[in-house]
mmCIF file of C-alpha atoms and ligand atoms in Angstrom:
data_model
loop_
_atom_site.group_PDB
_atom_site.id
_atom_site.type_symbol
_atom_site.label_atom_id
_atom_site.label_comp_id
_atom_site.label_asym_id
_atom_site.label_seq_id
_atom_site.Cartn_x
_atom_site.Cartn_y
_atom_site.Cartn_z
ATOM 1 C CA MET A 222 0.000 0.000 0.000
ATOM 2 C CA LYS A 223 2.897 2.359 0.779
ATOM 3 C CA ASP A 224 4.259 1.992 -2.752
ATOM 4 C CA ILE A 225 0.866 2.629 -4.291
ATOM 5 C CA ALA A 226 0.282 5.701 -2.115
ATOM 6 C CA ALA A 227 3.738 7.001 -3.023
ATOM 7 C CA SER A 228 2.930 6.584 -6.690
ATOM 8 C CA VAL A 229 -0.677 7.841 -6.936
ATOM 9 C CA GLY A 230 -0.635 10.153 -3.908
ATOM 10 C CA THR A 231 -3.073 10.392 -1.024
ATOM 11 C CA PRO A 232 -5.876 10.059 -0.305
ATOM 12 C CA CYS A 233 -6.511 6.995 -2.457
ATOM 13 C CA TYR A 234 -8.775 3.972 -2.409
ATOM 14 C CA ILE A 235 -7.091 0.598 -2.853
ATOM 15 C CA TYR A 236 -9.117 -2.544 -3.605
ATOM 16 C CA SER A 237 -8.234 -6.220 -3.601
ATOM 17 C CA ALA A 238 -9.669 -8.298 -6.455
ATOM 18 C CA ARG A 239 -8.929 -11.479 -4.527
ATOM 19 C CA SER A 240 -11.087 -10.315 -1.611
ATOM 20 C CA ILE A 241 -13.982 -9.527 -3.974
ATOM 21 C CA ARG A 242 -13.701 -12.924 -5.655
ATOM 22 C CA SER A 243 -13.706 -14.836 -2.391
ATOM 23 C CA ALA A 244 -16.594 -12.831 -0.902
ATOM 24 C CA TYR A 245 -18.676 -13.432 -4.035
ATOM 25 C CA ALA A 246 -17.813 -17.129 -4.050
ATOM 26 C CA ALA A 247 -18.791 -17.500 -0.390
ATOM 27 C CA ILE A 248 -22.300 -16.122 -1.006
ATOM 28 C CA ASP A 249 -22.706 -18.157 -4.181
ATOM 29 C CA ALA A 250 -21.608 -21.339 -2.396
ATOM 30 C CA ALA A 251 -23.901 -20.694 0.568
ATOM 31 C CA PHE A 252 -26.918 -20.779 -1.771
ATOM 32 C CA ALA A 253 -25.559 -23.553 -3.990
ATOM 33 C CA GLY A 254 -28.322 -25.985 -3.044
ATOM 34 C CA TYR A 255 -31.115 -23.706 -4.234
ATOM 35 C CA PRO A 256 -31.794 -21.934 -7.552
ATOM 36 C CA HIS A 257 -30.482 -18.414 -7.008
ATOM 37 C CA ARG A 258 -29.137 -15.385 -8.841
ATOM 38 C CA ILE A 259 -26.792 -12.860 -7.283
ATOM 39 C CA HIS A 260 -27.530 -9.335 -8.472
ATOM 40 C CA TYR A 261 -24.607 -7.274 -7.146
ATOM 41 C CA ALA A 262 -25.923 -3.972 -5.730
ATOM 42 C CA LEU A 263 -23.968 -1.311 -7.599
ATOM 43 C CA LYS A 264 -24.844 1.271 -4.980
ATOM 44 C CA ALA A 265 -22.131 -0.195 -2.739
ATOM 45 C CA ASN A 266 -19.389 0.480 -5.288
ATOM 46 C CA SER A 267 -20.043 1.253 -8.937
ATOM 47 C CA THR A 268 -16.516 1.944 -10.172
ATOM 48 C CA LEU A 269 -16.509 0.376 -13.634
ATOM 49 C CA ALA A 270 -13.539 -1.918 -13.072
ATOM 50 C CA ILE A 271 -15.097 -3.276 -9.874
ATOM 51 C CA VAL A 272 -18.447 -3.857 -11.567
ATOM 52 C CA ARG A 273 -16.741 -5.569 -14.527
ATOM 53 C CA LEU A 274 -14.792 -7.802 -12.174
ATOM 54 C CA ILE A 275 -17.978 -8.845 -10.374
ATOM 55 C CA ARG A 276 -19.720 -9.486 -13.688
ATOM 56 C CA SER A 277 -16.859 -11.745 -14.698
ATOM 57 C CA LEU A 278 -17.656 -13.890 -11.651
ATOM 58 C CA GLY A 279 -21.103 -14.651 -13.049
ATOM 59 C CA SER A 280 -23.041 -11.991 -11.161
ATOM 60 C CA CYS A 281 -26.082 -10.117 -12.416
ATOM 61 C CA ALA A 282 -26.700 -6.483 -11.362
ATOM 62 C CA ASP A 283 -28.974 -4.492 -9.075
ATOM 63 C CA ALA A 284 -29.178 -0.835 -10.110
ATOM 64 C CA ASN A 285 -30.653 1.781 -7.774
ATOM 65 C CA SER A 286 -30.895 4.617 -10.281
ATOM 66 C CA GLY A 287 -30.917 5.298 -13.989
ATOM 67 C CA GLY A 288 -27.232 6.165 -13.732
ATOM 68 C CA GLU A 289 -26.469 2.786 -12.225
ATOM 69 C CA VAL A 290 -28.435 1.042 -14.989
ATOM 70 C CA LYS A 291 -26.138 2.793 -17.471
ATOM 71 C CA VAL A 292 -22.998 1.897 -15.521
ATOM 72 C CA ALA A 293 -24.139 -1.734 -15.400
ATOM 73 C CA GLU A 294 -24.621 -1.702 -19.171
ATOM 74 C CA ARG A 295 -21.195 -0.096 -19.688
ATOM 75 C CA ALA A 296 -19.714 -2.808 -17.515
ATOM 76 C CA GLY A 297 -21.152 -5.358 -19.921
ATOM 77 C CA PHE A 298 -24.361 -6.526 -18.261
ATOM 78 C CA ALA A 299 -27.194 -7.348 -20.632
ATOM 79 C CA PRO A 300 -30.279 -5.294 -19.689
ATOM 80 C CA ALA A 301 -32.116 -8.558 -18.970
ATOM 81 C CA ASP A 302 -29.590 -9.287 -16.199
ATOM 82 C CA ILE A 303 -30.311 -6.043 -14.354
ATOM 83 C CA VAL A 304 -32.960 -5.487 -11.697
ATOM 84 C CA PHE A 305 -33.867 -1.840 -11.301
ATOM 85 C CA THR A 306 -34.717 -0.795 -7.744
ATOM 86 C CA GLY A 307 -35.123 2.643 -6.211
ATOM 87 C CA VAL A 308 -37.596 4.556 -4.137
ATOM 88 C CA GLY A 309 -38.207 7.488 -6.471
ATOM 89 C CA LYS A 310 -37.680 6.532 -10.078
ATOM 90 C CA THR A 311 -38.220 9.394 -12.480
ATOM 91 C CA ARG A 312 -40.232 9.107 -15.669
ATOM 92 C CA ASP A 313 -37.013 9.435 -17.687
ATOM 93 C CA GLU A 314 -35.407 6.614 -15.724
ATOM 94 C CA LEU A 315 -38.423 4.351 -16.191
ATOM 95 C CA GLU A 316 -38.686 5.128 -19.895
ATOM 96 C CA TYR A 317 -35.015 4.325 -20.378
ATOM 97 C CA ALA A 318 -35.096 1.117 -18.336
ATOM 98 C CA ILE A 319 -38.224 -0.160 -20.075
ATOM 99 C CA ALA A 320 -36.931 0.722 -23.540
ATOM 100 C CA ARG A 321 -33.711 -1.154 -22.800
ATOM 101 C CA GLY A 322 -35.624 -4.206 -21.574
ATOM 102 C CA VAL A 323 -34.301 -4.251 -18.017
ATOM 103 C CA GLY A 324 -34.917 -7.676 -16.425
ATOM 104 C CA THR A 325 -37.224 -6.700 -13.576
ATOM 105 C CA ILE A 326 -38.277 -3.359 -12.179
ATOM 106 C CA ASN A 327 -38.785 -3.473 -8.424
ATOM 107 C CA ALA A 328 -41.694 -1.091 -7.968
ATOM 108 C CA GLU A 329 -42.079 0.896 -4.768
ATOM 109 C CA SER A 330 -45.784 1.733 -4.927
ATOM 110 C CA ALA A 331 -49.069 0.999 -6.665
ATOM 111 C CA GLY A 332 -48.721 4.293 -8.504
ATOM 112 C CA GLU A 333 -45.310 3.318 -9.816
ATOM 113 C CA LEU A 334 -46.698 0.013 -11.115
ATOM 114 C CA ASP A 335 -49.322 1.990 -13.010
ATOM 115 C CA ARG A 336 -46.681 4.323 -14.453
ATOM 116 C CA ILE A 337 -44.531 1.346 -15.477
ATOM 117 C CA ALA A 338 -47.530 -0.263 -17.195
ATOM 118 C CA ALA A 339 -48.480 2.949 -19.005
ATOM 119 C CA ILE A 340 -44.943 3.653 -20.213
ATOM 120 C CA ALA A 341 -44.380 0.074 -21.369
ATOM 121 C CA HIS A 342 -47.743 -0.032 -23.121
ATOM 122 C CA ALA A 343 -46.948 3.234 -24.914
ATOM 123 C CA GLN A 344 -43.636 1.710 -26.031
ATOM 124 C CA GLY A 345 -45.407 -1.433 -27.236
ATOM 125 C CA ARG A 346 -43.638 -3.487 -24.588
ATOM 126 C CA VAL A 347 -44.488 -5.544 -21.538
ATOM 127 C CA ALA A 348 -42.376 -4.654 -18.496
ATOM 128 C CA ALA A 349 -41.562 -7.284 -15.873
ATOM 129 C CA ALA A 350 -42.132 -5.956 -12.370
ATOM 130 C CA ALA A 351 -41.987 -7.011 -8.730
ATOM 131 C CA LEU A 352 -43.613 -5.038 -5.941
ATOM 132 C CA ARG A 353 -41.417 -4.133 -2.985
ATOM 133 C CA ILE A 354 -43.195 -4.913 0.237
ATOM 134 C CA ASN A 355 -42.589 -3.165 3.525
ATOM 135 C CA PRO A 356 -42.886 -6.019 6.041
ATOM 136 C CA ASP A 357 -42.456 -3.874 9.171
ATOM 137 C CA ILE A 358 -39.416 -5.874 10.283
ATOM 138 C CA ASP A 359 -36.580 -4.295 12.235
ATOM 139 C CA ALA A 360 -33.313 -5.194 10.518
ATOM 140 C CA GLY A 361 -31.488 -4.397 13.742
ATOM 141 C CA SER A 362 -28.954 -2.193 11.962
ATOM 142 C CA HIS A 363 -28.379 1.564 12.273
ATOM 143 C CA PRO A 364 -31.690 3.475 11.903
ATOM 144 C CA ASN A 365 -30.317 5.303 8.841
ATOM 145 C CA ILE A 366 -29.826 2.037 6.966
ATOM 146 C CA SER A 367 -32.907 0.141 8.181
ATOM 147 C CA THR A 368 -35.493 0.120 5.452
ATOM 148 C CA GLY A 369 -38.100 -2.476 6.420
ATOM 149 C CA LEU A 370 -40.048 -0.630 9.099
ATOM 150 C CA ARG A 371 -43.481 0.897 8.706
ATOM 151 C CA SER A 372 -41.955 4.258 9.615
ATOM 152 C CA ASN A 373 -39.598 4.024 6.618
ATOM 153 C CA LYS A 374 -40.468 5.298 3.153
ATOM 154 C CA PHE A 375 -39.803 2.033 1.346
ATOM 155 C CA GLY A 376 -42.202 -0.285 -0.473
ATOM 156 C CA VAL A 377 -45.897 -0.841 0.209
ATOM 157 C CA PRO A 378 -47.452 -2.072 3.465
ATOM 158 C CA LEU A 379 -47.555 -5.854 3.450
ATOM 159 C CA GLU A 380 -51.319 -6.005 3.999
ATOM 160 C CA ASP A 381 -51.933 -3.932 0.840
ATOM 161 C CA ALA A 382 -49.707 -5.985 -1.431
ATOM 162 C CA ARG A 383 -52.055 -8.817 -2.413
ATOM 163 C CA ALA A 384 -54.811 -6.432 -3.427
ATOM 164 C CA ILE A 385 -52.357 -4.350 -5.465
ATOM 165 C CA TYR A 386 -51.310 -7.449 -7.421
ATOM 166 C CA ARG A 387 -54.904 -8.590 -7.937
ATOM 167 C CA GLU A 388 -56.137 -5.183 -9.064
ATOM 168 C CA ARG A 389 -53.398 -4.981 -11.696
ATOM 169 C CA ARG A 390 -53.693 -8.482 -13.076
ATOM 170 C CA GLY A 391 -53.808 -8.347 -16.862
ATOM 171 C CA LEU A 392 -52.923 -4.644 -17.038
ATOM 172 C CA PRO A 393 -51.557 -3.999 -20.542
ATOM 173 C CA GLY A 394 -47.814 -3.381 -20.435
ATOM 174 C CA LEU A 395 -47.273 -5.160 -17.105
ATOM 175 C CA ARG A 396 -46.187 -8.659 -16.142
ATOM 176 C CA PHE A 397 -45.623 -9.635 -12.504
ATOM 177 C CA ALA A 398 -42.297 -11.466 -12.362
ATOM 178 C CA GLY A 399 -41.811 -11.569 -8.609
ATOM 179 C CA VAL A 400 -42.048 -10.040 -5.164
ATOM 180 C CA HIS A 401 -39.306 -7.918 -3.597
ATOM 181 C CA VAL A 402 -38.181 -7.060 -0.083
ATOM 182 C CA HIS A 403 -35.091 -5.294 1.275
ATOM 183 C CA ILE A 404 -35.220 -4.632 5.002
ATOM 184 C CA GLY A 405 -31.900 -2.852 5.392
ATOM 185 C CA SER A 406 -28.157 -2.947 5.219
ATOM 186 C CA GLN A 407 -25.438 -4.217 7.575
ATOM 187 C CA ILE A 408 -27.728 -6.906 9.008
ATOM 188 C CA THR A 409 -25.749 -8.846 11.594
ATOM 189 C CA THR A 410 -28.226 -11.422 12.944
ATOM 190 C CA GLU A 411 -30.264 -14.207 11.397
ATOM 191 C CA ASP A 412 -33.678 -13.475 12.832
ATOM 192 C CA PRO A 413 -34.610 -10.471 10.614
ATOM 193 C CA ILE A 414 -33.527 -12.419 7.531
ATOM 194 C CA ARG A 415 -35.625 -15.435 8.520
ATOM 195 C CA ARG A 416 -38.632 -13.213 9.148
ATOM 196 C CA ALA A 417 -38.190 -11.282 5.885
ATOM 197 C CA ALA A 418 -37.881 -14.544 3.920
ATOM 198 C CA SER A 419 -40.897 -16.019 5.678
ATOM 199 C CA THR A 420 -43.031 -12.946 4.937
ATOM 200 C CA LEU A 421 -41.898 -12.847 1.321
ATOM 201 C CA VAL A 422 -42.648 -16.538 0.802
ATOM 202 C CA ALA A 423 -46.041 -16.331 2.517
ATOM 203 C CA LEU A 424 -47.095 -13.545 0.152
ATOM 204 C CA ALA A 425 -45.724 -15.376 -2.885
ATOM 205 C CA LEU A 426 -47.720 -18.478 -1.901
ATOM 206 C CA GLU A 427 -50.884 -16.389 -1.613
ATOM 207 C CA LEU A 428 -50.208 -14.900 -5.013
ATOM 208 C CA ARG A 429 -49.676 -18.391 -6.396
ATOM 209 C CA ASP A 430 -53.094 -19.329 -4.996
ATOM 210 C CA ASP A 431 -54.439 -16.303 -6.831
ATOM 211 C CA GLY A 432 -53.035 -17.702 -10.066
ATOM 212 C CA PHE A 433 -49.948 -15.520 -10.479
ATOM 213 C CA GLU A 434 -47.039 -17.371 -12.043
ATOM 214 C CA LEU A 435 -44.125 -15.689 -10.304
ATOM 215 C CA GLU A 436 -40.639 -16.394 -11.616
ATOM 216 C CA HIS A 437 -38.663 -15.370 -8.545
ATOM 217 C CA VAL A 438 -38.688 -13.773 -5.130
ATOM 218 C CA ASP A 439 -36.119 -11.068 -4.389
ATOM 219 C CA LEU A 440 -34.750 -11.026 -0.845
ATOM 220 C CA GLY A 441 -32.760 -7.809 -1.331
ATOM 221 C CA GLY A 442 -29.302 -7.222 0.079
ATOM 222 C CA GLY A 443 -28.172 -6.439 3.568
ATOM 223 C CA LEU A 444 -25.725 -9.136 4.657
ATOM 224 C CA GLY A 445 -23.408 -7.374 7.114
ATOM 225 C CA ILE A 446 -19.641 -7.463 7.469
ATOM 226 C CA ALA A 447 -17.386 -7.363 10.548
ATOM 227 C CA TYR A 448 -16.069 -3.812 10.729
ATOM 228 C CA GLU A 449 -14.637 -4.286 14.197
ATOM 229 C CA GLY A 450 -13.076 -7.643 13.459
ATOM 230 C CA ARG A 451 -15.605 -9.435 15.695
ATOM 231 C CA PRO A 452 -17.437 -12.611 14.594
ATOM 232 C CA MET A 453 -20.321 -11.854 12.272
ATOM 233 C CA ILE A 454 -23.166 -13.704 10.590
ATOM 234 C CA THR A 455 -21.612 -15.677 7.740
ATOM 235 C CA PRO A 456 -23.077 -16.197 4.261
ATOM 236 C CA VAL A 457 -23.769 -19.811 5.300
ATOM 237 C CA GLU A 458 -25.771 -18.654 8.333
ATOM 238 C CA TYR A 459 -27.577 -16.075 6.197
ATOM 239 C CA ALA A 460 -28.516 -18.785 3.704
ATOM 240 C CA ALA A 461 -29.486 -21.177 6.511
ATOM 241 C CA ALA A 462 -31.931 -18.563 7.815
ATOM 242 C CA ALA A 463 -33.534 -17.971 4.413
ATOM 243 C CA LEU A 464 -33.457 -21.358 2.687
ATOM 244 C CA PRO A 465 -35.999 -23.320 4.774
ATOM 245 C CA GLU A 466 -38.518 -20.584 3.991
ATOM 246 C CA LEU A 467 -37.604 -20.429 0.313
ATOM 247 C CA ARG A 468 -37.918 -24.210 -0.044
ATOM 248 C CA ARG A 469 -41.620 -23.934 0.793
ATOM 249 C CA LEU A 470 -41.936 -22.017 -2.469
ATOM 250 C CA GLY A 471 -39.383 -23.610 -4.744
ATOM 251 C CA ILE A 472 -38.896 -20.777 -7.246
ATOM 252 C CA PRO A 473 -35.523 -19.019 -7.732
ATOM 253 C CA VAL A 474 -34.384 -16.387 -5.285
ATOM 254 C CA VAL A 475 -32.720 -13.133 -6.328
ATOM 255 C CA LEU A 476 -30.141 -11.769 -3.870
ATOM 256 C CA GLU A 477 -28.863 -8.189 -3.974
ATOM 257 C CA PRO A 478 -25.692 -8.132 -1.860
ATOM 258 C CA GLY A 479 -23.456 -5.094 -2.094
ATOM 259 C CA ARG A 480 -21.469 -4.497 1.062
ATOM 260 C CA ALA A 481 -20.779 -8.196 1.672
ATOM 261 C CA ILE A 482 -19.040 -8.464 -1.712
ATOM 262 C CA VAL A 483 -16.917 -5.308 -1.728
ATOM 263 C CA GLY A 484 -16.816 -3.983 1.848
ATOM 264 C CA HIS A 485 -13.732 -5.815 3.101
ATOM 265 C CA ALA A 486 -11.978 -5.420 -0.238
ATOM 266 C CA GLY A 487 -11.244 -1.701 0.050
ATOM 267 C CA ALA A 488 -8.980 0.549 2.117
ATOM 268 C CA LEU A 489 -8.780 4.326 2.069
ATOM 269 C CA VAL A 490 -5.153 5.375 2.477
ATOM 270 C CA ALA A 491 -4.579 8.866 3.832
ATOM 271 C CA ARG A 492 -1.677 10.952 5.065
ATOM 272 C CA ILE A 493 -1.456 12.714 8.406
ATOM 273 C CA VAL A 494 -1.179 16.445 7.736
ATOM 274 C CA ASP A 495 -1.249 17.726 11.320
ATOM 275 C CA THR A 496 -1.219 16.525 14.913
ATOM 276 C CA LYS A 497 -2.090 18.379 18.091
ATOM 277 C CA GLU A 498 -2.791 17.796 21.739
ATOM 278 C CA PHE A 499 -5.221 19.765 23.907
ATOM 279 C CA PRO A 500 -4.933 20.324 27.658
ATOM 280 C CA GLY A 501 -6.410 17.269 29.327
ATOM 281 C CA GLY A 502 -4.723 15.016 26.858
ATOM 282 C CA ARG A 503 -7.037 14.876 23.811
ATOM 283 C CA ARG A 504 -4.815 14.051 20.869
ATOM 284 C CA PHE A 505 -5.796 14.676 17.244
ATOM 285 C CA ALA A 506 -4.352 13.335 14.018
ATOM 286 C CA VAL A 507 -5.708 15.315 11.056
ATOM 287 C CA LEU A 508 -5.774 13.433 7.739
ATOM 288 C CA ASP A 509 -5.823 14.634 4.161
ATOM 289 C CA ALA A 510 -9.040 12.588 3.764
ATOM 290 C CA GLY A 511 -12.306 13.559 5.410
ATOM 291 C CA MET A 512 -16.048 13.126 5.108
ATOM 292 C CA GLY A 513 -15.789 14.155 1.448
ATOM 293 C CA GLU A 514 -13.779 11.012 0.749
ATOM 294 C CA LEU A 515 -15.502 8.687 3.249
ATOM 295 C CA MET A 516 -18.851 9.843 4.528
ATOM 296 C CA ARG A 517 -20.006 6.824 6.535
ATOM 297 C CA PRO A 518 -18.582 7.827 9.922
ATOM 298 C CA ALA A 519 -20.140 11.315 9.681
ATOM 299 C CA LEU A 520 -23.404 9.930 8.282
ATOM 300 C CA TYR A 521 -23.994 6.983 10.599
ATOM 301 C CA GLY A 522 -21.195 7.073 13.158
ATOM 302 C CA SER A 523 -19.800 3.980 11.509
ATOM 303 C CA TYR A 524 -16.632 2.268 12.709
ATOM 304 C CA HIS A 525 -13.556 1.718 10.548
ATOM 305 C CA ARG A 526 -10.294 0.259 11.784
ATOM 306 C CA VAL A 527 -7.395 2.713 11.457
ATOM 307 C CA VAL A 528 -4.010 1.134 10.759
ATOM 308 C CA PRO A 529 -0.712 3.039 10.485
ATOM 309 C CA LEU A 530 1.143 1.675 7.458
ATOM 310 C CA ALA A 531 4.528 1.927 9.229
ATOM 311 C CA PRO A 532 3.708 1.756 12.948
ATOM 312 C CA ARG A 533 6.179 3.665 15.113
ATOM 313 C CA PRO A 534 7.561 2.051 18.252
ATOM 314 C CA GLY A 535 6.076 3.378 21.471
ATOM 315 C CA PRO A 536 3.038 2.969 23.692
ATOM 316 C CA GLU A 537 -0.471 3.050 22.288
ATOM 317 C CA ARG A 538 -2.443 6.097 23.408
ATOM 318 C CA PRO A 539 -5.954 7.300 22.545
ATOM 319 C CA TRP A 540 -6.161 9.387 19.364
ATOM 320 C CA ASP A 541 -8.978 11.180 17.589
ATOM 321 C CA VAL A 542 -8.430 10.578 13.894
ATOM 322 C CA VAL A 543 -10.197 13.355 12.010
ATOM 323 C CA GLY A 544 -10.633 14.864 8.563
ATOM 324 C CA PRO A 545 -9.634 18.339 7.403
ATOM 325 C CA ILE A 546 -13.161 19.710 6.951
ATOM 326 C CA CYS A 547 -14.671 22.403 9.160
ATOM 327 C CA GLU A 548 -17.544 20.204 10.367
ATOM 328 C CA SER A 549 -17.516 18.658 13.824
ATOM 329 C CA SER A 550 -18.871 15.409 12.358
ATOM 330 C CA ASP A 551 -15.751 15.073 10.197
ATOM 331 C CA VAL A 552 -14.285 12.458 12.539
ATOM 332 C CA PHE A 553 -13.211 8.919 11.656
ATOM 333 C CA ALA A 554 -12.320 7.614 15.120
ATOM 334 C CA ARG A 555 -12.469 8.857 18.680
ATOM 335 C CA ASP A 556 -10.186 7.765 21.517
ATOM 336 C CA ARG A 557 -8.738 5.058 19.329
ATOM 337 C CA PRO A 558 -5.666 3.371 20.879
ATOM 338 C CA LEU A 559 -2.863 3.901 18.360
ATOM 339 C CA PRO A 560 0.931 3.981 18.446
ATOM 340 C CA PRO A 561 2.708 7.343 18.112
ATOM 341 C CA LEU A 562 1.570 9.225 14.998
ATOM 342 C CA GLU A 563 3.464 11.961 13.197
ATOM 343 C CA VAL A 564 2.856 14.311 10.292
ATOM 344 C CA GLU A 565 3.461 12.591 6.919
ATOM 345 C CA ASP A 566 2.665 9.119 8.339
ATOM 346 C CA LEU A 567 0.275 7.055 6.227
ATOM 347 C CA VAL A 568 -2.787 5.367 7.707
ATOM 348 C CA ALA A 569 -5.294 2.993 6.151
ATOM 349 C CA LEU A 570 -8.996 3.115 6.988
ATOM 350 C CA LEU A 571 -10.049 -0.489 6.533
ATOM 351 C CA ASP A 572 -13.216 -2.069 5.121
ATOM 352 C CA THR A 573 -14.079 0.967 3.029
ATOM 353 C CA GLY A 574 -14.814 -0.857 -0.235
ATOM 354 C CA ALA A 575 -18.578 -0.368 0.167
ATOM 355 C CA TYR A 576 -20.331 2.999 0.447
ATOM 356 C CA GLY A 577 -16.950 4.748 0.369
ATOM 357 C CA SER A 578 -15.943 6.158 -2.999
ATOM 358 C CA VAL A 579 -19.559 6.097 -4.251
ATOM 359 C CA MET A 580 -20.573 8.637 -1.611
ATOM 360 C CA ALA A 581 -17.575 10.926 -2.124
ATOM 361 C CA SER A 582 -18.140 14.577 -2.920
ATOM 362 C CA ASN A 583 -16.244 17.650 -4.013
ATOM 363 C CA TYR A 584 -16.979 19.427 -0.739
ATOM 364 C CA LEU A 585 -14.327 22.096 -0.136
ATOM 365 C CA ARG A 586 -13.405 21.528 -3.780
ATOM 366 C CA HIS A 587 -11.560 18.369 -2.878
ATOM 367 C CA GLN A 588 -10.823 16.398 -6.019
ATOM 368 C CA LEU A 589 -12.163 12.842 -6.032
ATOM 369 C CA ALA A 590 -9.508 10.383 -4.889
ATOM 370 C CA PRO A 591 -8.023 7.873 -7.316
ATOM 371 C CA GLU A 592 -8.927 4.201 -7.059
ATOM 372 C CA VAL A 593 -6.484 1.354 -7.491
ATOM 373 C CA LEU A 594 -7.261 -2.328 -8.018
ATOM 374 C CA ILE A 595 -4.725 -4.936 -6.969
ATOM 375 C CA ASP A 596 -5.074 -8.195 -8.860
ATOM 376 C CA ASP A 597 -2.660 -11.099 -9.021
ATOM 377 C CA GLY A 598 0.199 -9.083 -7.531
ATOM 378 C CA ARG A 599 -0.189 -6.180 -9.972
ATOM 379 C CA TRP A 600 -1.957 -2.918 -9.367
ATOM 380 C CA THR A 601 -3.801 -0.678 -11.796
ATOM 381 C CA VAL A 602 -5.289 2.790 -11.429
ATOM 382 C CA VAL A 603 -8.940 2.134 -12.302
ATOM 383 C CA ARG A 604 -10.034 5.700 -11.657
ATOM 384 C CA ARG A 605 -7.518 8.515 -11.862
ATOM 385 C CA ARG A 606 -7.505 11.411 -9.432
ATOM 386 C CA GLN A 607 -9.861 14.176 -10.466
ATOM 387 C CA THR A 608 -8.123 17.395 -11.484
ATOM 388 C CA MET A 609 -9.239 20.953 -10.701
ATOM 389 C CA ASP A 610 -10.103 21.253 -14.399
ATOM 390 C CA ASP A 611 -12.408 18.217 -14.046
ATOM 391 C CA VAL A 612 -14.024 19.774 -10.996
ATOM 392 C CA LEU A 613 -14.682 23.062 -12.799
ATOM 393 C CA ALA A 614 -15.532 21.550 -16.192
ATOM 394 C CA LEU A 615 -19.290 22.119 -15.848
ATOM 395 C CA GLU A 616 -19.083 25.711 -14.759
ATOM 396 C CA THR A 617 -19.097 28.946 -16.724
HETATM 397 C C1 PLP B 84 -32.787 -2.151 -2.736
HETATM 398 C C2 PLP B 84 -31.416 -2.446 -2.261
HETATM 399 N N1 PLP B 84 -30.858 -3.624 -2.612
HETATM 400 C C3 PLP B 84 -29.620 -3.954 -2.199
HETATM 401 C C4 PLP B 84 -28.894 -3.107 -1.393
HETATM 402 C C5 PLP B 84 -27.522 -3.533 -0.977
HETATM 403 O O1 PLP B 84 -27.424 -3.637 0.401
HETATM 404 P P1 PLP B 84 -26.095 -4.191 1.046
HETATM 405 O O2 PLP B 84 -24.968 -3.395 0.523
HETATM 406 O O3 PLP B 84 -26.307 -3.985 2.508
HETATM 407 O O4 PLP B 84 -25.992 -5.636 0.690
HETATM 408 C C6 PLP B 84 -29.446 -1.889 -0.987
HETATM 409 C C7 PLP B 84 -28.712 -1.016 -0.055
HETATM 410 O O5 PLP B 84 -29.182 -0.632 0.974
HETATM 411 C C8 PLP B 84 -30.732 -1.548 -1.459
HETATM 412 O O6 PLP B 84 -31.279 -0.376 -1.138
#
């Protein structure tokens, strides 16, 4: 990592292809005994080279916006291998997705189903759709990334779903391909997954009784990863929670993992640009990366391990590792025991492959950090550092 940082500069994101391959394989193997399709959720990391790599493993794609549909296509996915999810799809996005023949559109409301049907009918097509249900299940993750509760904006209330399907049976332009649920991200226990699968299957069985010939159920994403290095639900345990429910139904399951495929594979490498100590002993290390490069800690107080790349000898003491932005939430770690730190030292923020670079911004006119992919002992810059000319290119 030191050599890469010396060559491309800091801050930079560095990804391991091997880690992505093994994480993908673990999920695929966990569901091996049941017909399944993995649709990698591009929202976790949509850098083209990463998406292409995951496609090469046999994955399909889950796009959460029109932009992500286009990235998936650029990465080589056939439209039929893309599911299009998203809580507020615009007319333009729907028209594009339908015209391209996207595999399934996961609709978020009865009104959206009607818009999908109308647009497809006007295009002389039949769009495949699945309705996203809101099962009122607590995913047990951070409130900002829990999406399956009644108080959240996602999907339709479970008790309304059957009627919505029935009322739209035979609507020109619409074909019901499945049912969709996604109760949240960074799920760390089995129970919410079991309950989500059970609810999904129960509804699908009712719809089967009603004569709908569903092709799949979509369990969403959400499998968590161990940010603090503690034991965590494994893909096998995740599958073990879902599969007994799915077997009652017998049709293929679509999975939309994002974080679990790319999260561990990435590190954000940054340089210490200042250190200071306040009376009372609070010690700060200020990095050249902040919430503009990695927003998760400021957004959800998330934990990332901080590792000096060349640890100095000396006792560990508590450090606040912070970004350079004038916002009090621009903090990566508080009171973190670390060895002595000095200006110019490099540190890596671990497990930043998911929801890292995708959420980066130009706040303070920072230029987006470069991204490097290590594969088979070689490394390649897969996204160069943005220049000031790039940043200003859209402005008069
Ligand atoms: C609809 C949908 N599917 C899949 C995902 C991927 O979730 P995760 O990265 O937790 O697997 C998300 C992210 O929250 C999502 O909103």
